[in-house]
Every structure is written in C-alpha cells, then in structure tokens.
Tab-separated table of C-alpha atoms in Angstrom:
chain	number	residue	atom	x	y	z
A	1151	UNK	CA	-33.041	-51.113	-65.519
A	1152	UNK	CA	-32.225	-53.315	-62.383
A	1153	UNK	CA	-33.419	-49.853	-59.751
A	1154	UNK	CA	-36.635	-49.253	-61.943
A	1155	UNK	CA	-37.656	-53.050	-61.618
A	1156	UNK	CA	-36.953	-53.178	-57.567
A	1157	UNK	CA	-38.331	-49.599	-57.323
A	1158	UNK	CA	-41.524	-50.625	-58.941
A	1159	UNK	CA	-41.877	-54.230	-56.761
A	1160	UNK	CA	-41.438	-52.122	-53.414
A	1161	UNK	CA	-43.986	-50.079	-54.025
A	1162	UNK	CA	-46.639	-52.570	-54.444
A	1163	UNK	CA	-46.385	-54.644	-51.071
A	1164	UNK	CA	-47.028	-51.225	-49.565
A	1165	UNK	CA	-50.194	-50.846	-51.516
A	1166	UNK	CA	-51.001	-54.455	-50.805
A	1167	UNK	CA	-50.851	-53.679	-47.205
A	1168	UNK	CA	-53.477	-50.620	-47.645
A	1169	UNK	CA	-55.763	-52.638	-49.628
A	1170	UNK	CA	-55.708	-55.435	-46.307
A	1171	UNK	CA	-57.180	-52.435	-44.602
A	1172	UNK	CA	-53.652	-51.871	-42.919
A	1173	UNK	CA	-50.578	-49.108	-42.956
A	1174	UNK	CA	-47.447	-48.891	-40.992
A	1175	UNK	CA	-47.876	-45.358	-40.498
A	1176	UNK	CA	-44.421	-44.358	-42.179
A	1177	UNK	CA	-42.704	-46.542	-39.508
A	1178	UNK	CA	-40.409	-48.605	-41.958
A	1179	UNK	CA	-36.862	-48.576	-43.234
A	1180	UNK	CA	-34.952	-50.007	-46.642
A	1181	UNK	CA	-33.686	-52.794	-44.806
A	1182	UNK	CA	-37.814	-53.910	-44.110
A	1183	UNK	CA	-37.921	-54.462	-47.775
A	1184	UNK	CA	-36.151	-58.345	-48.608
A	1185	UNK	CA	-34.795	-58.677	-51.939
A	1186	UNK	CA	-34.389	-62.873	-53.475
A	1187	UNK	CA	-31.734	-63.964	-56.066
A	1188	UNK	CA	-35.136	-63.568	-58.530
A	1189	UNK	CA	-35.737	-59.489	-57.359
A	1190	UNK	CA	-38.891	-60.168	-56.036
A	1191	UNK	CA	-39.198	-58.072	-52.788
A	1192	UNK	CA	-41.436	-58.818	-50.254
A	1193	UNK	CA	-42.387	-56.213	-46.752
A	1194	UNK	CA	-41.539	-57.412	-43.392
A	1195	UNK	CA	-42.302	-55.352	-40.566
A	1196	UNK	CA	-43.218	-55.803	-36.127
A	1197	UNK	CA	-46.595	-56.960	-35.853
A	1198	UNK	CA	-46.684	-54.141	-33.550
A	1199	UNK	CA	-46.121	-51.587	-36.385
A	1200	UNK	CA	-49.276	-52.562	-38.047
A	1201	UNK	CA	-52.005	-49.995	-37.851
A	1202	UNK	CA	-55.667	-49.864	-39.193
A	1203	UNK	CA	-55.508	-48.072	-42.363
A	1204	UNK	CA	-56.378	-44.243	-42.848
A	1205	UNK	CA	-55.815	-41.923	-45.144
A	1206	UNK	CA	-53.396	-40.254	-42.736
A	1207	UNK	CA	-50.923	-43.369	-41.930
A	1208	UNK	CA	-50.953	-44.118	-45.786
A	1209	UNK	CA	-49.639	-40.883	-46.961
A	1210	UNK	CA	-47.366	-41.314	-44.327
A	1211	UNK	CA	-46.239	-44.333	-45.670
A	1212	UNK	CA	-46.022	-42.646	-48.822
A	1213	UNK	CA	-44.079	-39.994	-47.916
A	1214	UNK	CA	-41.762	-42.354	-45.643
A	1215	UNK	CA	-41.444	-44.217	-48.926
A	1216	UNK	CA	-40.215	-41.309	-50.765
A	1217	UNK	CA	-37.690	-40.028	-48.097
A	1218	UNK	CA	-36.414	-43.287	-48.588
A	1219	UNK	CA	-35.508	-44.058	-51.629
A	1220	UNK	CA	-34.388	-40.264	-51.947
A	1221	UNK	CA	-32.158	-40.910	-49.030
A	1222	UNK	CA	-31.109	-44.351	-48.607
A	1223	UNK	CA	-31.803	-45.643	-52.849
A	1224	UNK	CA	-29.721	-42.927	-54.442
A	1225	UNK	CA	-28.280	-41.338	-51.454
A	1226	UNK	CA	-25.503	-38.846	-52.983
A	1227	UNK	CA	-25.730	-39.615	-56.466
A	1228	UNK	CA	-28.166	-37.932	-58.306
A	1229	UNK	CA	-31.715	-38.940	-59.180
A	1230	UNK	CA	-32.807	-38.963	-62.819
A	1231	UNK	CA	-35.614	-36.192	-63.645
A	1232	UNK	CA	-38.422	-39.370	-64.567
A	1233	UNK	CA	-37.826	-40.855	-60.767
A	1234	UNK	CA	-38.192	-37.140	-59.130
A	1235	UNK	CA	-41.566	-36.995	-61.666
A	1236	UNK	CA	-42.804	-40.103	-60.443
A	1237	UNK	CA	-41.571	-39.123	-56.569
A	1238	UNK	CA	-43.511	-36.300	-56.672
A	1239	UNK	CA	-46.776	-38.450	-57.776
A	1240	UNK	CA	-46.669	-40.749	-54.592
A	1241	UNK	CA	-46.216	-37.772	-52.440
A	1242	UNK	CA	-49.021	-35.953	-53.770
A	1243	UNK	CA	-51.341	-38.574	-55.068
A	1244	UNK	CA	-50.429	-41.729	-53.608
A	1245	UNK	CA	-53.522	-42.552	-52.576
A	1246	UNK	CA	-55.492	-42.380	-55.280
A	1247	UNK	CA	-53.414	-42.886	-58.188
A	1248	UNK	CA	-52.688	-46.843	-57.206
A	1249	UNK	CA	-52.544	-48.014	-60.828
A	1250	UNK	CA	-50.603	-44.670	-62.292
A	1251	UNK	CA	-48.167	-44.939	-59.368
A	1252	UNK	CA	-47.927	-48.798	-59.958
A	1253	UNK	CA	-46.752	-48.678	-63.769
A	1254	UNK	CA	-45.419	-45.022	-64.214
A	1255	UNK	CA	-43.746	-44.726	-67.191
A	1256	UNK	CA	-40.514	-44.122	-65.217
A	1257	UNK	CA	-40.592	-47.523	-64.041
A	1258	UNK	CA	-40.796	-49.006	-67.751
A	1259	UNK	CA	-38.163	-50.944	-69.198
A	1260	UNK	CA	-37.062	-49.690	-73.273
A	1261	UNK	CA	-39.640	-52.043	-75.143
A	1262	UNK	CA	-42.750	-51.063	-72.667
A	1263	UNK	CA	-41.967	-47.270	-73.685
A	1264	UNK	CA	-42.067	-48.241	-77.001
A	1265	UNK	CA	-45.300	-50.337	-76.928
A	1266	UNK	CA	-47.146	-48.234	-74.370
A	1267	UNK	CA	-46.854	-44.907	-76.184
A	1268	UNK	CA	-47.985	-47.022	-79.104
A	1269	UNK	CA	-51.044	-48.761	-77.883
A	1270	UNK	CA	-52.083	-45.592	-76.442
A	1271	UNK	CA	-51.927	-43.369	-79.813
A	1272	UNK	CA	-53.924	-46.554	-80.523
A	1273	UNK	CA	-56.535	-46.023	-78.499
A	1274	UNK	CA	-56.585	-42.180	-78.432
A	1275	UNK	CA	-57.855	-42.605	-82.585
A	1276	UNK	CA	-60.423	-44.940	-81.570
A	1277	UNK	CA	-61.615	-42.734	-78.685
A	1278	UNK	CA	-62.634	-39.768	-81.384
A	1279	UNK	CA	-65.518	-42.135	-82.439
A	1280	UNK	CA	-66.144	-43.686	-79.527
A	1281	UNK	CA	-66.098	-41.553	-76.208
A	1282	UNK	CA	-65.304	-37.798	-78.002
A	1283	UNK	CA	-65.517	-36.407	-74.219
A	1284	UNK	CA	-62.648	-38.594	-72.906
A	1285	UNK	CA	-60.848	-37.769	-76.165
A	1286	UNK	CA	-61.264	-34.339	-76.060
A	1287	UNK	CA	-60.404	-34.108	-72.370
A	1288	UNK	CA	-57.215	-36.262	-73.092
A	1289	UNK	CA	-56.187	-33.722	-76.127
A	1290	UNK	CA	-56.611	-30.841	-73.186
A	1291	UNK	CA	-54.726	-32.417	-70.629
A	1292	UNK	CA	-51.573	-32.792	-73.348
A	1293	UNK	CA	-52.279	-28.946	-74.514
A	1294	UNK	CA	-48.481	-27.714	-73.310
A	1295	UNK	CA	-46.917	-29.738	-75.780
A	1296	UNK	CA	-49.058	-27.988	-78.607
A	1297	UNK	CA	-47.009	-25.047	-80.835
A	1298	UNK	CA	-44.608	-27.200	-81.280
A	1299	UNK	CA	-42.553	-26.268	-84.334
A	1300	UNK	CA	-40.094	-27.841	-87.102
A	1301	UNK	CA	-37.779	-25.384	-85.694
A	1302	UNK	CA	-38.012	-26.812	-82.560
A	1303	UNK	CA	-37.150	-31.055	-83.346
A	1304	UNK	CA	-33.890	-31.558	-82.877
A	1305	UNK	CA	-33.829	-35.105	-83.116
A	1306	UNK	CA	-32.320	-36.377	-86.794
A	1307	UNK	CA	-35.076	-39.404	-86.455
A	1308	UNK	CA	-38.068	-36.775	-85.834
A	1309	UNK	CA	-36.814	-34.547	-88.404
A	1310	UNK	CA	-36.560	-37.364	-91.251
A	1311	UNK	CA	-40.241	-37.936	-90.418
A	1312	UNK	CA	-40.997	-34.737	-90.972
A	1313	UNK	CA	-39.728	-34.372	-94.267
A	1314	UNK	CA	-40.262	-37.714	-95.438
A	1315	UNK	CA	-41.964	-38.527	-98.674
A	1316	UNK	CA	-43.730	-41.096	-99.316
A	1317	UNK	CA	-41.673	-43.416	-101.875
A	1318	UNK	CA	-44.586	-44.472	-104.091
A	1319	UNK	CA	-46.456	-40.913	-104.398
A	1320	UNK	CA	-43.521	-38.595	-103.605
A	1321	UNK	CA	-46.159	-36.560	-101.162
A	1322	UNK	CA	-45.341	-35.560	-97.686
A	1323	UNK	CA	-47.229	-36.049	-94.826
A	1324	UNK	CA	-48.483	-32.860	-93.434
A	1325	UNK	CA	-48.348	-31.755	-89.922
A	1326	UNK	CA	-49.871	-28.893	-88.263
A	1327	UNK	CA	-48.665	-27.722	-84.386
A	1328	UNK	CA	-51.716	-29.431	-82.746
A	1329	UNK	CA	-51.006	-32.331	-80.094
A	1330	UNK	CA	-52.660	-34.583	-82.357
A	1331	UNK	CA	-49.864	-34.174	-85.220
A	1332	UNK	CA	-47.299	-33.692	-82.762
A	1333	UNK	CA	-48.426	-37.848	-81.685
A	1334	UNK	CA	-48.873	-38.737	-85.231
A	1335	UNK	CA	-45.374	-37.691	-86.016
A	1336	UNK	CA	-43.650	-39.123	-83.077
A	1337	UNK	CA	-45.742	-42.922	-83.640
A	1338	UNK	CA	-44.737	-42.154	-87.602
A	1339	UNK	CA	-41.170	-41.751	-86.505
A	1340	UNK	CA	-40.973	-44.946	-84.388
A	1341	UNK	CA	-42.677	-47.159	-87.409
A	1342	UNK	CA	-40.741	-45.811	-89.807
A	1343	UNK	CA	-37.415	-46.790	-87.216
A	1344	UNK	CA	-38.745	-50.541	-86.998
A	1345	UNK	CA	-39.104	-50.571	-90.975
A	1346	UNK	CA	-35.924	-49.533	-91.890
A	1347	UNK	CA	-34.090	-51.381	-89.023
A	1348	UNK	CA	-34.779	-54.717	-89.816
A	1349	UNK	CA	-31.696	-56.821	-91.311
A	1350	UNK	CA	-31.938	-59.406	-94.125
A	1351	UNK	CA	-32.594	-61.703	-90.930
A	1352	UNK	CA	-35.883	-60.031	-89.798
A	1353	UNK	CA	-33.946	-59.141	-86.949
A	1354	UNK	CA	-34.529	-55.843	-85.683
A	1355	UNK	CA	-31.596	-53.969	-84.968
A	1356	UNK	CA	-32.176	-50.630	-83.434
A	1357	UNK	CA	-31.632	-50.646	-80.268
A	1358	UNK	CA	-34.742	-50.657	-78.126
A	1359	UNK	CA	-33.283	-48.237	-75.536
A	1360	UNK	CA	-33.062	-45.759	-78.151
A	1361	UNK	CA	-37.151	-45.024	-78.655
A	1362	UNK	CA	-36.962	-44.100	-75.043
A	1363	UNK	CA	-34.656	-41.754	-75.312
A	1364	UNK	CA	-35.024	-40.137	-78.558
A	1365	UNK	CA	-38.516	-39.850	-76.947
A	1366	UNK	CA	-37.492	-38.223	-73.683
A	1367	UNK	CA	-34.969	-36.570	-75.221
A	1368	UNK	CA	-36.867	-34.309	-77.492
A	1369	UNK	CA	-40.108	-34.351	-75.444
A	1370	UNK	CA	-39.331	-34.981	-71.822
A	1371	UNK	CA	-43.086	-35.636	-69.583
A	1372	UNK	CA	-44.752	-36.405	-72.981
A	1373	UNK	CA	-45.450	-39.885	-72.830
A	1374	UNK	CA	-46.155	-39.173	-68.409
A	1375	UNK	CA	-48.794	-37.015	-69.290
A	1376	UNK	CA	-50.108	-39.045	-71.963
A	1377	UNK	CA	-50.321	-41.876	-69.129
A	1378	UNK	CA	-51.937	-39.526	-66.583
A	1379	UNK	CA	-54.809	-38.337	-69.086
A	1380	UNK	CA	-55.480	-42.050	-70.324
A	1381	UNK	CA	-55.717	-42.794	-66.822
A	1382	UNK	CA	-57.761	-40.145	-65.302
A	1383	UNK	CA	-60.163	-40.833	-68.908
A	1384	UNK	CA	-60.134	-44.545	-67.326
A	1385	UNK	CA	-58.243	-46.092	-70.940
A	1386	UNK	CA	-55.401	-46.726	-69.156
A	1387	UNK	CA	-56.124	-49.903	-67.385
A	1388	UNK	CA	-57.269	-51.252	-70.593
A	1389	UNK	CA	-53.325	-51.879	-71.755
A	1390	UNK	CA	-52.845	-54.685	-69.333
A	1391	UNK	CA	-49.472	-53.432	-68.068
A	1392	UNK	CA	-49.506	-55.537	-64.823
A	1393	UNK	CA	-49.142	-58.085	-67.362
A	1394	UNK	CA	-45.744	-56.886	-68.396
A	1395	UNK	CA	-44.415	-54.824	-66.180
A	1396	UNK	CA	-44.272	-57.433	-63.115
C-alpha cells in the first residue's frame, strides 16, 4: 500500500509543474523527488532545468517518469500487472488523461476499490435515464467482458451470488451474459459480503483487501476500464476521489 500511495503523490507535482506552464523536459531523477516522515513528496529540481511547457517536454517527462519507476522503483523485482496497466497510460496518454492518471485504480488502497466500483455501478443506473448516450457508450467501452459465463466464475463468493436465493421468496436472481448483469452480480456479491460479515458487534469483519482481489482476481482490467469509460463519459470526476485518495 505504502508504493501505491508515494507512486500516486509523485506523479502529481509533475502535473503541477505542467499546469504552471512549465516541464523539465525528462531531465529528472528519483532522488529529485523528497519524501517527509508524513509521505508527502514534493519535486526539486535546477532552476536551470525548467523549461516552458510543450507537449513535447511533457511527454518527455512522462516517459522519464516511467523509465523511472520501472528502473529505479522496482528495479529487479517484478512489477505487478495493475502498475504496468497504469505505466502504459502515462506513456501513452499522459497528457490528457490528468485526472485518470491521477487516481487510477492501481493506485487505490482496498476500501477505495470497494467504494469506487460501487459508486460507479451507482451512477451507471442513473445514467440509463439520464444521459442514455454516455450510458450506452460506457456499456460499449466494457463490451470484452460480455459472454461471460457461470462456467467461467471461479470465485466461491461470485458463484454463491449466482445461485443465491432469496430467503423470503426462495427466487433467484437471474443473470444473462450482458455487461450489465455481469456488474449487477459482482455489486450483488460485494453487498451480500458486507451483510453476512458483520459480527454481533456491527463490526465488519471481512477483510477489506479481499474485494480487491476477489475482484481482480476473477476479472482483472474490469474495474480500469470501468474508470476509463466513466471518465472519457465525464462521470468520473463526479466521485470526488481527490478527496480520498490524497
């Protein structure tokens, strides 16, 4: 959790620096970056390093960035899948993805997974009714994970929700292989985890680690690309993360 916090605070004095009108034109190292007992990280560089901002010099910061923490960040040991996804995003859409870049799910510590994929299942219902066009678009965007199957769930928690009756009625919920289902079961799954978690304390006791991984686990990029489309549809903004992901 510690590398995704200082990974996501070094990135954001660099975009500071662009939106001043200024870039350093890739010419900056790890050691530029100071770290405080707190883990806030501020950039120091020459005065002489400073250039006017273009396009050019920033995506050479951004790639400089990248070689970097591929390099001197992980060095020999290997990088997990989520960091290469969200590596690959600065280097090809640094620029222009500020806010994407800024609070990538990769970056996200266990409860924001939870919550984020949560609010935006949220907000994808209420955009049927109210802006069908983004919805739609958002729906087509997540169109690989659609033919899913219960063949294909391998994850006990998913597969409970699947079969699950409902304790009053004794009906099931039915899905079909659309993306839409496929969200409805995974938000199902993770309600139905925080209702039957909960000891006679209120306390819940799952761990919150665990909705991030049963998550990636069974459907690795899902909750990226969910990001991506919300952002692209301009929803994404709406869920305040620079609130909670400082």
């Amino acid at each position: 959790m510690e590398t995704r916090l200082i990974l996501r605070r070094s990135i954001r004095p660099l975009y500071k620096l662009h939106r001043d009108g200024y870039c350093l034109d890739g010419s900056f190292c790890l050691s530029n970056f100071l770290i405080d007992e707190n883990l806030l990280i501020a950039l120091e560089y020459q005065p002489e390093n400073r250039k006017k901002y273009s396009k050019e010099r920033g995506c050479a910061d951004f790639q400089r960035f990248v070689k970097m923490v591929q390099d001197d960040v992980f060095g020999a040991e290997d990088i997990p899948n989520e960091i290469c996804d969200w590596l690959s995003l600065i280097q090809s859409a640094g620029t222009d993805y500020e806010y994407l870049v800024s609070y990538d799910s990769a970056l996200m510590e266990c409860n924001q997974v939870l919550s984020t994929f949560l609010q935006l299942s949220s907000k994808l219902i209420i955009m049927e009714t109210s802006d069908y066009a983004g919805y739609k678009f958002v729906l087509k965007q997540l169109q690989p994970f659609a033919g899913w199957d219960i063949l294909d769930l391998h994850n006990e928690h998913f597969i409970g929700t699947y079969w699950r009756r409902d304790p009053i009625t004794g009906n099931r919920t039915r899905y079909g292989n659309d993306v839409r289902s496929l969200l409805r079961l995974i938000r199902n799954t993770f309600q139905h985890i925080m209702m039957k978690t909960v000891d006679i304390n209120g306390r819940i006791t799952f761990k919150e680690e665990e909705y991030e991984y049963i998550l990636n686990d069974q459907f690795p990029r899902l909750l990226r690309d969910f990001m991506k489309a919300m952002y692209i549809a301009a929803y994404l903004a709406e869920l305040n993360l620079e609130h909670v992901m400082v």
